[in-house]
PDB file of N, CA and C in Angstrom:
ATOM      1  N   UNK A  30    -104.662-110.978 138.137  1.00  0.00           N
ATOM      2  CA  UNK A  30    -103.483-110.868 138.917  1.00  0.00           C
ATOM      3  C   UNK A  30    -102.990-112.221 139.403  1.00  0.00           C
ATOM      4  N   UNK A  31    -101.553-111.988 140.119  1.00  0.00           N
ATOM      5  CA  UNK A  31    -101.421-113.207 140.680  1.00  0.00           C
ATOM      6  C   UNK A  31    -102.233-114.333 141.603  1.00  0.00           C
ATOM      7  N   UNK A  32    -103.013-113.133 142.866  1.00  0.00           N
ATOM      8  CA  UNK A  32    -103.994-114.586 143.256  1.00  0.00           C
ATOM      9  C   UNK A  32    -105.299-115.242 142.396  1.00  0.00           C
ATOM     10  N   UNK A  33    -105.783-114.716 141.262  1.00  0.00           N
ATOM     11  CA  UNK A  33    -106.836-115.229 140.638  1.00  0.00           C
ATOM     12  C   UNK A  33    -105.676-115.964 140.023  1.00  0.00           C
ATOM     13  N   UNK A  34    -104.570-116.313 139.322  1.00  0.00           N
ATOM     14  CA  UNK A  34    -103.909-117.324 138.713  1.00  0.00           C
ATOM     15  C   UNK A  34    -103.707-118.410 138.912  1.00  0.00           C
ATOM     16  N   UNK A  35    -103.648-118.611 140.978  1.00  0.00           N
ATOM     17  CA  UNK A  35    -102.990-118.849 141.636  1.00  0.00           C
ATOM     18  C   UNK A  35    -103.970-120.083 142.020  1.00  0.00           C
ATOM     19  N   UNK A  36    -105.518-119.102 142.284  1.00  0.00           N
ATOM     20  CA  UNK A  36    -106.595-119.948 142.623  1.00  0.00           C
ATOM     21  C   UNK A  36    -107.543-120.745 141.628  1.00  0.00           C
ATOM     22  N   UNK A  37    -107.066-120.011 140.379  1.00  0.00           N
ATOM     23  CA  UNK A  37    -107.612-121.012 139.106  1.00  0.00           C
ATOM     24  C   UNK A  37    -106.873-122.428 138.502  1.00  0.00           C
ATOM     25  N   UNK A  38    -105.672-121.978 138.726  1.00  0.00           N
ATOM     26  CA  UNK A  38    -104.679-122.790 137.992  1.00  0.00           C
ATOM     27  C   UNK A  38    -104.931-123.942 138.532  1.00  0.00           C
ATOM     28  N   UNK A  39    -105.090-124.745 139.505  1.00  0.00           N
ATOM     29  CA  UNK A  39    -105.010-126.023 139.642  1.00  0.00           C
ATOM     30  C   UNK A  39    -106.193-126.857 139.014  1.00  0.00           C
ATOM     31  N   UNK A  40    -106.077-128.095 139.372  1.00  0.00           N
ATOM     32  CA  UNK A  40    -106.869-128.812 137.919  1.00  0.00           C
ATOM     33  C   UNK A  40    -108.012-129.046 138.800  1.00  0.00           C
ATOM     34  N   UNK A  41    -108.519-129.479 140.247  1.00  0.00           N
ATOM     35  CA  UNK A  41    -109.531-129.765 141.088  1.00  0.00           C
ATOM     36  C   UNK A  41    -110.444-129.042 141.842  1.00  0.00           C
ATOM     37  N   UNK A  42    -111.507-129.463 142.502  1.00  0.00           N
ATOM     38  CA  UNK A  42    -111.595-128.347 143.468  1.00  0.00           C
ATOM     39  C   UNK A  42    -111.198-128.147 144.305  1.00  0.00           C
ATOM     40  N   UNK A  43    -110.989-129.326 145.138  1.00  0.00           N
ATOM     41  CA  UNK A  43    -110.357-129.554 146.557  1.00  0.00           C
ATOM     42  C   UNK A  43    -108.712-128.559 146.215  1.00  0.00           C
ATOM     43  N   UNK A  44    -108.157-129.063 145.386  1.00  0.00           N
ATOM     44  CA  UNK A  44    -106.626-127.849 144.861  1.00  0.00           C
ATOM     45  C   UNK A  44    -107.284-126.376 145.384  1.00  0.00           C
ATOM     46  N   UNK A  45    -107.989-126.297 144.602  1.00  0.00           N
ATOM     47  CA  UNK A  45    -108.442-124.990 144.335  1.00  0.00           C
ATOM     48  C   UNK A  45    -108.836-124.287 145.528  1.00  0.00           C
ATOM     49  N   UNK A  46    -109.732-124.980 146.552  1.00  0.00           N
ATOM     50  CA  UNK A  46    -109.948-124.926 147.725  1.00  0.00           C
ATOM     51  C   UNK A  46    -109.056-124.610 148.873  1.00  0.00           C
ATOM     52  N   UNK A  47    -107.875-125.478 148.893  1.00  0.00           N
ATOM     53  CA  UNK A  47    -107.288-125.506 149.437  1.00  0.00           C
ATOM     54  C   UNK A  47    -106.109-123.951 149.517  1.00  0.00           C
ATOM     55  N   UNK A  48    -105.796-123.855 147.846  1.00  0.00           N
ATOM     56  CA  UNK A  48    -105.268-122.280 147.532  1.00  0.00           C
ATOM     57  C   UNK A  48    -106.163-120.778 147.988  1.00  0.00           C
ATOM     58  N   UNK A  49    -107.391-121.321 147.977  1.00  0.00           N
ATOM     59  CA  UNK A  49    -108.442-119.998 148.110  1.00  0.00           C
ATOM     60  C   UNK A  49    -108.303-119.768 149.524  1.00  0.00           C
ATOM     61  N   UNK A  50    -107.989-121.070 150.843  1.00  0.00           N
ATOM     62  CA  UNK A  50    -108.432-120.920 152.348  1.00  0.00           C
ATOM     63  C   UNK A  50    -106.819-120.570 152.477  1.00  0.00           C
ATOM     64  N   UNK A  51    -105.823-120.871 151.908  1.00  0.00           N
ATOM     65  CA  UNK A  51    -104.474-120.252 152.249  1.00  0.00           C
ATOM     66  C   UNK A  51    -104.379-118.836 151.739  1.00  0.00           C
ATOM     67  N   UNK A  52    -104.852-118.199 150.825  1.00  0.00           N
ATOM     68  CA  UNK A  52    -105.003-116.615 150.733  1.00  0.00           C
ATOM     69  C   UNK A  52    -106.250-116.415 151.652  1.00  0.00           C
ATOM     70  N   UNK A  53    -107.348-116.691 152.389  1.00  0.00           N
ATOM     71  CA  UNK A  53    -108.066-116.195 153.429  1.00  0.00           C
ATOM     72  C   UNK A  53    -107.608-116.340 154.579  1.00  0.00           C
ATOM     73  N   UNK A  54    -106.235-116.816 154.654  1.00  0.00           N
ATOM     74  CA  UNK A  54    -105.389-117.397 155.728  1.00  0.00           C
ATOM     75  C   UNK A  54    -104.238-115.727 155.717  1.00  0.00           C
ATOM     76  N   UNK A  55    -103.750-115.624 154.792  1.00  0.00           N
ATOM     77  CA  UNK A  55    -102.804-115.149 154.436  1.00  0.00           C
ATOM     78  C   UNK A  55    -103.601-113.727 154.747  1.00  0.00           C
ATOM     79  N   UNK A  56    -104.487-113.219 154.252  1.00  0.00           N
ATOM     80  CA  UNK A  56    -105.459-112.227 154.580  1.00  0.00           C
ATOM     81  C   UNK A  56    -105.773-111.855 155.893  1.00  0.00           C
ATOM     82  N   UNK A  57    -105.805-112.869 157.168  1.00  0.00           N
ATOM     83  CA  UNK A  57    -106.003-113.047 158.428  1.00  0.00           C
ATOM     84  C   UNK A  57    -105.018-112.210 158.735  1.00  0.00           C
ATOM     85  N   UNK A  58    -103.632-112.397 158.174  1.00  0.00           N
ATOM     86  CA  UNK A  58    -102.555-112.227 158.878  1.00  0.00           C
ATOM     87  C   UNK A  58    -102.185-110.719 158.413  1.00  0.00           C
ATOM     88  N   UNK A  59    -102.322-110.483 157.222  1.00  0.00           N
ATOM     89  CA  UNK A  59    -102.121-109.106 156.880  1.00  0.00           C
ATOM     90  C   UNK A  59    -103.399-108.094 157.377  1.00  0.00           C
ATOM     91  N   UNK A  60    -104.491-108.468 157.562  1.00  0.00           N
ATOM     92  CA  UNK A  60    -105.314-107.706 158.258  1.00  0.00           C
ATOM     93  C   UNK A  60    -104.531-107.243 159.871  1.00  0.00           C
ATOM     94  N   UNK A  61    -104.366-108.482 160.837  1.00  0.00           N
ATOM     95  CA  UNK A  61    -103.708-108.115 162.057  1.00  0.00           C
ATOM     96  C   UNK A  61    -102.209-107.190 161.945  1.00  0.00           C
ATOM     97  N   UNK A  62    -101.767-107.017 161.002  1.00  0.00           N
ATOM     98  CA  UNK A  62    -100.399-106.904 160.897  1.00  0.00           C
ATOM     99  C   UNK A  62    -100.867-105.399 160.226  1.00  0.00           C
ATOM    100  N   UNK A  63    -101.726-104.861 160.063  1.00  0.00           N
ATOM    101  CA  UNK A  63    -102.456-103.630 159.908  1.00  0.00           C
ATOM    102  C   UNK A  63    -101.924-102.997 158.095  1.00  0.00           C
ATOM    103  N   UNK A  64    -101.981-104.111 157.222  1.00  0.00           N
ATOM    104  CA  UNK A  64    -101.180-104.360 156.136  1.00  0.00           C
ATOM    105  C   UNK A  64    -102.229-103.941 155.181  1.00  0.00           C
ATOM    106  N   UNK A  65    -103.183-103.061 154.947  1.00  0.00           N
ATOM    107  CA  UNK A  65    -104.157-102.557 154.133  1.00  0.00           C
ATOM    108  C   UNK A  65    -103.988-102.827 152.809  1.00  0.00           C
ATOM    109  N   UNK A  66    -102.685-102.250 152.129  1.00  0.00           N
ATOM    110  CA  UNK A  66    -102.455-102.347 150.961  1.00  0.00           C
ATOM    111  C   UNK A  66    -102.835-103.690 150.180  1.00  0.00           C
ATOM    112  N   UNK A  67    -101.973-104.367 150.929  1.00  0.00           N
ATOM    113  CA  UNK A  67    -101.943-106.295 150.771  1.00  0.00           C
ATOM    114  C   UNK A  67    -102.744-106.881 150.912  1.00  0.00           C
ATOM    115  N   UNK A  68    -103.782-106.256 152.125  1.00  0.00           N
ATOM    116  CA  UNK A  68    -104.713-106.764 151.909  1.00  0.00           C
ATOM    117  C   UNK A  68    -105.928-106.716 151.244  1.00  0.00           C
ATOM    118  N   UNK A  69    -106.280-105.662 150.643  1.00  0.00           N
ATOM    119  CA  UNK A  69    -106.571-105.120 149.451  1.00  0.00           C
ATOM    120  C   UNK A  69    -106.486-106.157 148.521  1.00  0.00           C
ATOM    121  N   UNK A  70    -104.996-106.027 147.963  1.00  0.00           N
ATOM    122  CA  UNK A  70    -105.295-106.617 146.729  1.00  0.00           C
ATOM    123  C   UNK A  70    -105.373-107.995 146.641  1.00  0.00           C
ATOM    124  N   UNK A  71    -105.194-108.630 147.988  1.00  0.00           N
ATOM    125  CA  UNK A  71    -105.549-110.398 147.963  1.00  0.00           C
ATOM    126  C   UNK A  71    -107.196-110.339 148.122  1.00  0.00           C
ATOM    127  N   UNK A  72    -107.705-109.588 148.368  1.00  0.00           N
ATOM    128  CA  UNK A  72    -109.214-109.829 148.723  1.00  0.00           C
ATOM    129  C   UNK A  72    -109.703-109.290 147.413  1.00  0.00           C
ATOM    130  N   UNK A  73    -109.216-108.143 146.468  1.00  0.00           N
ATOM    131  CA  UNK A  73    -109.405-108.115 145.128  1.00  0.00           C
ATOM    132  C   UNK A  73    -109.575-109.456 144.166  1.00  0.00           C
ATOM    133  N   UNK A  74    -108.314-109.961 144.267  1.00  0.00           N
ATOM    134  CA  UNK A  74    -108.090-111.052 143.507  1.00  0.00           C
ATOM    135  C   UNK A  74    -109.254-112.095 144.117  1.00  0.00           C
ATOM    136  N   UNK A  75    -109.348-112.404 145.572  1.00  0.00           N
ATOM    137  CA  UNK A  75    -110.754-113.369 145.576  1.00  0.00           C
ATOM    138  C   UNK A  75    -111.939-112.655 145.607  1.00  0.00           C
ATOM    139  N   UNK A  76    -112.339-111.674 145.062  1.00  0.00           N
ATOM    140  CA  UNK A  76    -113.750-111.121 144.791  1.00  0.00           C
ATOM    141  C   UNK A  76    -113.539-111.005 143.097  1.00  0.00           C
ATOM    142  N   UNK A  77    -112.433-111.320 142.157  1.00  0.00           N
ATOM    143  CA  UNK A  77    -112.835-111.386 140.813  1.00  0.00           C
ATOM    144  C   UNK A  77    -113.670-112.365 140.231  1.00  0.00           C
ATOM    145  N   UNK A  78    -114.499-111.254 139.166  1.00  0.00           N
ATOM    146  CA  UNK A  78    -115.249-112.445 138.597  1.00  0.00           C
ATOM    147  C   UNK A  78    -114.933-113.970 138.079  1.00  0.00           C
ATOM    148  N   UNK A  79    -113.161-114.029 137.971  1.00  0.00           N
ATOM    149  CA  UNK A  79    -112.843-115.161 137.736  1.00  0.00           C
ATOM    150  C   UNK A  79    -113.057-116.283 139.230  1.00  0.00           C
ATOM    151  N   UNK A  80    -112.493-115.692 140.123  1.00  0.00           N
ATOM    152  CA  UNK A  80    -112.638-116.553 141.004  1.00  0.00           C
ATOM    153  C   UNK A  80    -113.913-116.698 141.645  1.00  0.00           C
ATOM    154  N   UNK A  81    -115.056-115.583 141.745  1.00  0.00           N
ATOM    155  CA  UNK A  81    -115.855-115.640 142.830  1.00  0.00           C
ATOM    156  C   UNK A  81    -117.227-116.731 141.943  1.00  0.00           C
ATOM    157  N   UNK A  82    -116.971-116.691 140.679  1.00  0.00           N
ATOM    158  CA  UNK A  82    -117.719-118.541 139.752  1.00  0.00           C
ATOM    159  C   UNK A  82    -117.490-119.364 140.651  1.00  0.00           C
ATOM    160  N   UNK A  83    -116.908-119.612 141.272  1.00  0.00           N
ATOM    161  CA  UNK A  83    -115.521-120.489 141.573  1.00  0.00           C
ATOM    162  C   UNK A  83    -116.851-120.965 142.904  1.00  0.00           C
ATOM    163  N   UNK A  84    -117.585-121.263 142.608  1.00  0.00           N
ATOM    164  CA  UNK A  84    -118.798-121.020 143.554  1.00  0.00           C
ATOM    165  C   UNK A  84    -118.861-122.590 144.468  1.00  0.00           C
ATOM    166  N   UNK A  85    -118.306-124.040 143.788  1.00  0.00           N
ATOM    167  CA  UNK A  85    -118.071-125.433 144.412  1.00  0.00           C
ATOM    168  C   UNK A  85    -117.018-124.649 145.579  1.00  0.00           C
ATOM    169  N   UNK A  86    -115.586-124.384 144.519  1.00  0.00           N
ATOM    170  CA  UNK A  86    -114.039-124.213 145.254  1.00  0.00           C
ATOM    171  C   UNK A  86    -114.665-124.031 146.959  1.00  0.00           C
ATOM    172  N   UNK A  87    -115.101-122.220 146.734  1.00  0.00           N
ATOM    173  CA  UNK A  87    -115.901-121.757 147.986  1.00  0.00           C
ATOM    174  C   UNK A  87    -116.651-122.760 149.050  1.00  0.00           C
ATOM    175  N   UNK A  88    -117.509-123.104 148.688  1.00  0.00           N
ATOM    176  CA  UNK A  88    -118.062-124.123 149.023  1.00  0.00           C
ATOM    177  C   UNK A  88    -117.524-125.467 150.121  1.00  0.00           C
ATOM    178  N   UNK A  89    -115.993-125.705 149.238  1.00  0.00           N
ATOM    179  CA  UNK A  89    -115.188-126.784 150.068  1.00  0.00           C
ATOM    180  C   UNK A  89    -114.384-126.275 151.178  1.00  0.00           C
ATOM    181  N   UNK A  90    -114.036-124.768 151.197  1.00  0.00           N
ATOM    182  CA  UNK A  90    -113.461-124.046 152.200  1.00  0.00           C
ATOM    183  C   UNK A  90    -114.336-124.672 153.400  1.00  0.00           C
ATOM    184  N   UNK A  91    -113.284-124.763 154.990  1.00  0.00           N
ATOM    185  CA  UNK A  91    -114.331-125.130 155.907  1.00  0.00           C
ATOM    186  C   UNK A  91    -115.144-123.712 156.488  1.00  0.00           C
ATOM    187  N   UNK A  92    -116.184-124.308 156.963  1.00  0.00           N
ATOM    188  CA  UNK A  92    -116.969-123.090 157.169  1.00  0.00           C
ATOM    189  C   UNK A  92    -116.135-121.991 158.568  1.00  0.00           C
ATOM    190  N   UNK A  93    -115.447-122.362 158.847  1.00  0.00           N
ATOM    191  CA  UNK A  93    -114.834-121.167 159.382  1.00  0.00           C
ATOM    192  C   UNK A  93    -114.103-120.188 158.718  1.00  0.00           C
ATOM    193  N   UNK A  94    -113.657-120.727 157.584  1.00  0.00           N
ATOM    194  CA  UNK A  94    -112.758-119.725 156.828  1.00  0.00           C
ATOM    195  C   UNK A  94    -113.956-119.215 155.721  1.00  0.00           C
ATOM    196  N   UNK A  95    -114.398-119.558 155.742  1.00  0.00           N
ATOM    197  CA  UNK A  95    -115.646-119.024 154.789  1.00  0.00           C
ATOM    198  C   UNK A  95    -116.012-118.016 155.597  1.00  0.00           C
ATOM    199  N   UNK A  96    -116.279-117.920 156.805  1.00  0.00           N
ATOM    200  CA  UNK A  96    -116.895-117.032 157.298  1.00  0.00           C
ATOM    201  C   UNK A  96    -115.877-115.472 157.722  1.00  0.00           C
ATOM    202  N   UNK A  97    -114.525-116.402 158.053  1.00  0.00           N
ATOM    203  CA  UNK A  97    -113.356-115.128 157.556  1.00  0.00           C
ATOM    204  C   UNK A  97    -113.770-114.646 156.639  1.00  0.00           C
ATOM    205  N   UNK A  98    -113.455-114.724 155.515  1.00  0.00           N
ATOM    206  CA  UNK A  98    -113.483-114.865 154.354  1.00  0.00           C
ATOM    207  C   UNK A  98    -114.957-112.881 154.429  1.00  0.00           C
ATOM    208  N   UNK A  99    -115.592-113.590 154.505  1.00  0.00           N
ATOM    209  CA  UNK A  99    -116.793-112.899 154.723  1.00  0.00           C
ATOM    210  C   UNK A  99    -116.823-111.783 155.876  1.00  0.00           C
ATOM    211  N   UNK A 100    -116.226-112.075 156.347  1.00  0.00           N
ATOM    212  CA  UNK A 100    -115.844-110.826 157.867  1.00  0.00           C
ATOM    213  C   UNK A 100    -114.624-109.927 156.915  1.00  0.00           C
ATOM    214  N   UNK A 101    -113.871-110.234 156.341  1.00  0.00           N
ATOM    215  CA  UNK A 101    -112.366-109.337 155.857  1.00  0.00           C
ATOM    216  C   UNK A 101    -113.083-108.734 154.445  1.00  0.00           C
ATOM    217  N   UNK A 102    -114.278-109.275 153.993  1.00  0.00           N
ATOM    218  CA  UNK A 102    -114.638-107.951 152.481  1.00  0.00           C
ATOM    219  C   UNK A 102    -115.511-106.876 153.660  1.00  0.00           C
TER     220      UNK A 102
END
């Protein structure tokens, strides 16, 4: 789907990083905004096997959004 495209496509990790903590960002907000659907399928797209390899990207997220990240699956 679009966010695994979104979070692969760039050429770095830090890119990549940076796209993965703005959809766990974006996720924050549709969770409060009681947006299930949406949020669904952005947390789909970062639990695919394409992205969740993606095991550095993760990694460079700061550890607070990592830990979002981990509170919203």
């Amino acid at each position: 789907g679009w966010v695994v495209a979104a979070v692969v496509r760039p050429p770095t990790v830090r890119e990549r990083a940076a796209v993965m903590a703005k959809f766990v960002r974006i996720a924050q907000h549709l969770a409060d905004m009681h947006n299930y659907n949406a949020l669904t399928s952005i947390l789909s797209g970062l639990n695919s096997s394409a992205v969740s390899r993606l095991r550095f990207t993760a990694a460079e997220m700061p550890p607070a959004l990592q830990r979002l990240r981990t509170t919203l699956e």
